[in-house]
Tab-separated table of C-alpha atoms in Angstrom:
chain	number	residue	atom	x	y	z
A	6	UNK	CA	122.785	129.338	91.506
A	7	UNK	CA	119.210	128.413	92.348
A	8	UNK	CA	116.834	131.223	92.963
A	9	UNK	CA	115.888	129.697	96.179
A	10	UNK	CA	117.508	127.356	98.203
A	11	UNK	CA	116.714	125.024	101.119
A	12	UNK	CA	118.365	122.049	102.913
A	13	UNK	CA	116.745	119.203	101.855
A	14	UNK	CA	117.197	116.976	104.995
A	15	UNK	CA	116.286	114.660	106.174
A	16	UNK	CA	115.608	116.044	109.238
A	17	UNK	CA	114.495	113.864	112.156
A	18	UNK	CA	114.034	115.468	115.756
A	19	UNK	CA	112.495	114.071	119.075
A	20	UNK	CA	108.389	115.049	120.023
A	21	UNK	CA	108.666	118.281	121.813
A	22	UNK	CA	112.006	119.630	119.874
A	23	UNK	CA	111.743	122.944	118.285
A	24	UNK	CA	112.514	122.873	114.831
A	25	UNK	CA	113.790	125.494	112.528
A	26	UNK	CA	113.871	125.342	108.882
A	27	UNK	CA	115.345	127.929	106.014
A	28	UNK	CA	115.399	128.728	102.966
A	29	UNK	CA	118.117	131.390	101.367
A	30	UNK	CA	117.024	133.406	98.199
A	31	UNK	CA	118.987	135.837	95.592
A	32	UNK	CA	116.392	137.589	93.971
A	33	UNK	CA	115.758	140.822	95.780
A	34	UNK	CA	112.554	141.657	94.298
A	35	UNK	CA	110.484	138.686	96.358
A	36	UNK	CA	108.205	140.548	97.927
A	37	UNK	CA	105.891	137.526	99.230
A	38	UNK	CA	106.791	134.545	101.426
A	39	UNK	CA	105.023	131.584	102.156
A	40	UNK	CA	105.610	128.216	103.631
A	41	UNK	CA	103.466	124.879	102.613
A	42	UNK	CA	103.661	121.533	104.107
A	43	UNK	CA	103.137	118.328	102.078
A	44	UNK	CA	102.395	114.951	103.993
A	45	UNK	CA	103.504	111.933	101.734
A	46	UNK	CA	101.297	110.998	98.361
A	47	UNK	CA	99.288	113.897	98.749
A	48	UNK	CA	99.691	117.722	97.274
A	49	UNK	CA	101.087	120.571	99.196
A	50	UNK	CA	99.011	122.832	101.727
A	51	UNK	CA	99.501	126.459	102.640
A	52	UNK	CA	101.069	126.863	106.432
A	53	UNK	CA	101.813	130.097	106.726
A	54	UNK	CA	102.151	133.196	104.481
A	55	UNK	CA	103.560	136.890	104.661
A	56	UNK	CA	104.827	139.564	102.423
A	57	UNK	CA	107.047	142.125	104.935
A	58	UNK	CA	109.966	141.250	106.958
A	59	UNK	CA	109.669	140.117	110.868
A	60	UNK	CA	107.846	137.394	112.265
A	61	UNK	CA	104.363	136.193	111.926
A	62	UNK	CA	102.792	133.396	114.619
A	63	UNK	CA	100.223	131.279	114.178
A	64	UNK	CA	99.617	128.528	117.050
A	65	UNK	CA	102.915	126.334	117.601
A	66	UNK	CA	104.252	127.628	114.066
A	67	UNK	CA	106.539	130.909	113.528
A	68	UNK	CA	107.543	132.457	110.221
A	69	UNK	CA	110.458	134.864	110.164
A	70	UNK	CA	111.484	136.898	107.098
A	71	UNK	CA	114.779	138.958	106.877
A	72	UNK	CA	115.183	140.614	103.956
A	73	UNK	CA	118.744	142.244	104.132
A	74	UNK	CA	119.830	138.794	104.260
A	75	UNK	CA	117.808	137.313	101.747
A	76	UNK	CA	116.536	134.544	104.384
A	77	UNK	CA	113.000	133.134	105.944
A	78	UNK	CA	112.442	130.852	108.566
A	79	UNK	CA	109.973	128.424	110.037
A	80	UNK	CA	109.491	127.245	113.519
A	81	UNK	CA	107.730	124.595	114.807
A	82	UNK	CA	107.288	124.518	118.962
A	83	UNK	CA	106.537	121.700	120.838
A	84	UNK	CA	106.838	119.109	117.516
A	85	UNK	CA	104.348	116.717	117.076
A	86	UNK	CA	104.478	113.156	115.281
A	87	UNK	CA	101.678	114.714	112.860
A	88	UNK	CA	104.195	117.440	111.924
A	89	UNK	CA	106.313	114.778	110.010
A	90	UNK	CA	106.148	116.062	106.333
A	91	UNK	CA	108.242	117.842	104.088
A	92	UNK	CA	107.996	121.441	104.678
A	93	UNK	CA	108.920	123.925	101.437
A	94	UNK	CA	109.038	127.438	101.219
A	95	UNK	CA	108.139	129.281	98.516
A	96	UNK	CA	108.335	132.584	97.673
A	97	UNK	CA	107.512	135.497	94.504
A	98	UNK	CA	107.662	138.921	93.625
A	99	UNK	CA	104.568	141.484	92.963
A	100	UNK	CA	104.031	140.573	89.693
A	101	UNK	CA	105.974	137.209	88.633
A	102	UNK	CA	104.912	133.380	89.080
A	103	UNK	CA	106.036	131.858	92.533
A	104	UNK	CA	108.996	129.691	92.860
A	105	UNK	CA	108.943	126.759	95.506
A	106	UNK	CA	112.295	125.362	97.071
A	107	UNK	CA	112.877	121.764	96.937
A	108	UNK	CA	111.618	120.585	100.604
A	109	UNK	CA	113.153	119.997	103.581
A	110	UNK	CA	111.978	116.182	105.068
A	111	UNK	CA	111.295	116.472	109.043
A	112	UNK	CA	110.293	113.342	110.732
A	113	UNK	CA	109.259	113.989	114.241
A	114	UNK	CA	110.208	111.064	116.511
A	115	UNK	CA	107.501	109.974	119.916
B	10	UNK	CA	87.066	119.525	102.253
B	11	UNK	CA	88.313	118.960	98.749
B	12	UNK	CA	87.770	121.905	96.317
B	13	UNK	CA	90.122	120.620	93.828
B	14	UNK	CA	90.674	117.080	91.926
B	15	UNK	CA	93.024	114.976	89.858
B	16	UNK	CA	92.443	111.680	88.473
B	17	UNK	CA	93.597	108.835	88.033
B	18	UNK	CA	95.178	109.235	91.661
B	19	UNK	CA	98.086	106.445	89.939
B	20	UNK	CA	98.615	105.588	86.833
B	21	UNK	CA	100.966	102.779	85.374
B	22	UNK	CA	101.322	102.618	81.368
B	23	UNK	CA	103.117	101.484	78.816
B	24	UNK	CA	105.414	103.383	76.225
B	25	UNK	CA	103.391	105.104	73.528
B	26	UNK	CA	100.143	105.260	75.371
B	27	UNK	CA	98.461	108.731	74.952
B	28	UNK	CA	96.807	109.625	78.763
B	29	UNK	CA	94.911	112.550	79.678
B	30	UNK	CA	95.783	113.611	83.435
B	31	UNK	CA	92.382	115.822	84.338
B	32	UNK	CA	92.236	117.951	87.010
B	33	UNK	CA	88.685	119.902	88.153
B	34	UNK	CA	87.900	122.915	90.814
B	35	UNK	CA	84.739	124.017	92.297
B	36	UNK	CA	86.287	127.841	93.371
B	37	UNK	CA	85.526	129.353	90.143
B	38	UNK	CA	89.454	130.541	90.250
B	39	UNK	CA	90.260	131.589	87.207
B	40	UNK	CA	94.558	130.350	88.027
B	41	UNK	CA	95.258	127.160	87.608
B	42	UNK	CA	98.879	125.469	87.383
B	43	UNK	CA	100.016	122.016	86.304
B	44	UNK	CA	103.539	121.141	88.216
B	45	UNK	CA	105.772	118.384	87.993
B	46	UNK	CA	107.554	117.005	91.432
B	47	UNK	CA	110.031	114.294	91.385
B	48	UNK	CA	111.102	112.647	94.631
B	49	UNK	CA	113.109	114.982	96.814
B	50	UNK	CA	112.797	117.890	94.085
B	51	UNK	CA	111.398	120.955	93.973
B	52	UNK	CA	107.863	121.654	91.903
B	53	UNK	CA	108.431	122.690	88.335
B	54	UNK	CA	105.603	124.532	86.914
B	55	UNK	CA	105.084	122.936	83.500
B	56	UNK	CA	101.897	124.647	82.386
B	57	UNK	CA	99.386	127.459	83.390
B	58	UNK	CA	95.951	129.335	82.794
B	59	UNK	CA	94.754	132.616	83.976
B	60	UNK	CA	91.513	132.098	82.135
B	61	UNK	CA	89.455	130.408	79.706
B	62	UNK	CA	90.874	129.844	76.553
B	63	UNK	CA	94.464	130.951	78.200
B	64	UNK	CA	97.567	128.582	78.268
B	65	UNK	CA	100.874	129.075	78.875
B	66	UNK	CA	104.204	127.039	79.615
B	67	UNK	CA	105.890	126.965	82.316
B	68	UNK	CA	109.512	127.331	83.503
B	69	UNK	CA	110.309	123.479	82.969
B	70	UNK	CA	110.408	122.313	79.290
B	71	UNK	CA	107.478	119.342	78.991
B	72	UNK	CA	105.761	117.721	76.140
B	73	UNK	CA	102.558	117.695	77.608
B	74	UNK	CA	99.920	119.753	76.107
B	75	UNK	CA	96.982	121.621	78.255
B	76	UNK	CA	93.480	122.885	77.545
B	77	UNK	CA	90.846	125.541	79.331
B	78	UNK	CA	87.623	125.328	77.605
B	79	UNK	CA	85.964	125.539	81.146
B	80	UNK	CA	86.821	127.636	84.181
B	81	UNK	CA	86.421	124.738	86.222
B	82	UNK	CA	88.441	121.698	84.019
B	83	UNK	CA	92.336	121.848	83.180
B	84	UNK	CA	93.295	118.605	81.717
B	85	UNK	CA	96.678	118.043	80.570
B	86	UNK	CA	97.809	115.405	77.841
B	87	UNK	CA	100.212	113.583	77.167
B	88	UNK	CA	100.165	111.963	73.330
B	89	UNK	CA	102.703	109.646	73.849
B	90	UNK	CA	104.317	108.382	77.222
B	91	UNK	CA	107.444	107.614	77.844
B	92	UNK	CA	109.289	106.580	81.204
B	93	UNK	CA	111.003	110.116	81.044
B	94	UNK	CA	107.683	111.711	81.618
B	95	UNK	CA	107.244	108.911	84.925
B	96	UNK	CA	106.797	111.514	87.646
B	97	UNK	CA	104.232	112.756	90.265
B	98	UNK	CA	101.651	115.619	88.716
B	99	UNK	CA	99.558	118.156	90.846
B	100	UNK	CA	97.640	120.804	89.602
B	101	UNK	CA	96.875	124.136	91.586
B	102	UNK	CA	94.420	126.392	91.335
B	103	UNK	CA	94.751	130.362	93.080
B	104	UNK	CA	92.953	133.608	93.166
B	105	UNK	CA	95.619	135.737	94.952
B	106	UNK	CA	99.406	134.672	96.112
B	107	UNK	CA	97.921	131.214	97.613
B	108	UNK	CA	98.165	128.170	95.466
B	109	UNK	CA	95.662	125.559	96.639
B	110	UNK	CA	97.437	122.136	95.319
B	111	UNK	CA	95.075	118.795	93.922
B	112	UNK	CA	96.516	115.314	95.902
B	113	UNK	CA	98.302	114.879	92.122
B	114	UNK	CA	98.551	111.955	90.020
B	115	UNK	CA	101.301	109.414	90.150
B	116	UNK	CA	102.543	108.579	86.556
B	117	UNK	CA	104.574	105.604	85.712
B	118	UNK	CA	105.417	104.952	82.777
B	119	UNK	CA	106.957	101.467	81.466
């Protein structure tokens, strides 16, 4: 079993659509949670980050961390054509490297 | 604005061929991480540095071969291709949990 897991996709959704994208985990000891987006031929960028469980906003995007269930999520409101990319989540404990998942592909559609 | 960067941005060689992927930062961070990402897979780190003078390997098995003589410069080698090594490349650099990620270097080899 993978330490973290994620749906690869492809996911393609109509402009507007809110989106929702996971990621399950089995080590208990990730204490930090982040989510980075990576637009085709170029390297990943940070989105959104947090180390507690609950839900952290930041414009149209949402990150939600549950921690008795070993499961984060991302949410995307009101999609945009630009937010076509694949989106990965990554996470890592207090004192150990971080591990990525493999990407989940989201094409937005106008 | 670009803080980090890789070059060659692509790369297309022949069997044998020794290539040196570099990869610079203006932060001063003294992190830096060398991944490998094949389509539709998740990043593997292959190599990283906390510091001058510091390498490690990573979690994924490679037979590429780093160097940190400056804070700045983290080349990595390869001393002789082959088309298993064909894969994208991006190097990272961090000073807390956030990984800022180079626009990577596209290796093919023949």
């Amino acid at each position: 079993q993978k330490e973290v897991e994620q749906d690869p996709g492809p996911l393609s959704v109509p402009e507007g659509a809110i989106v929702s994208l996971n990621c399950t985990y089995s080590n208990s000891a990730f204490q930090y949670f982040m989510w980075y987006r990576q637009y085709s031929r170029k390297g990943p960028e940070l989105l959104m980050y947090t180390y507690s469980s609950g839900n952290k906003e930041d414009g149209r995007f949402t990150a939600q961390v549950d921690k008795s269930s070993k499961y984060i999520s991302l949410f995307i409101r009101d999609s945009q054509p630009s937010d076509s990319a694949t989106y990965l989540c990554a996470m890592k404990t207090s004192y150990d490297k971080v591990i990525f998942g493999p990407g989940t592909s989201l094409s937005v559609i106008p | 604005e670009a803080d980090i960067y890789q070059t060659p941005r692509y790369l297309v060689i022949g069997t044998g061929k020794k290539i040196t992927l570099e990869c610079s930062q203006t932060m001063g961070h003294d992190k830096m991480y060398w991944y490998q990402q094949d389509p539709g897979m998740e990043l593997h780190l292959i190599h990283y540095s906390y510091g001058v003078n510091s390498t490690e390997k990573g979690d994924l098995s490679s037979e590429s071969t780093v160097s940190r003589i400056r804070t700045e410069h983290f080349p990595l080698t390869l001393e002789s291709a082959r088309p298993s090594h064909t894969s994208q490349y991006l190097c990272a650099h961090s000073q807390g949990d956030e990984q800022f990620f180079g626009p990577g270097t596209r290796l093919t080899v023949l």
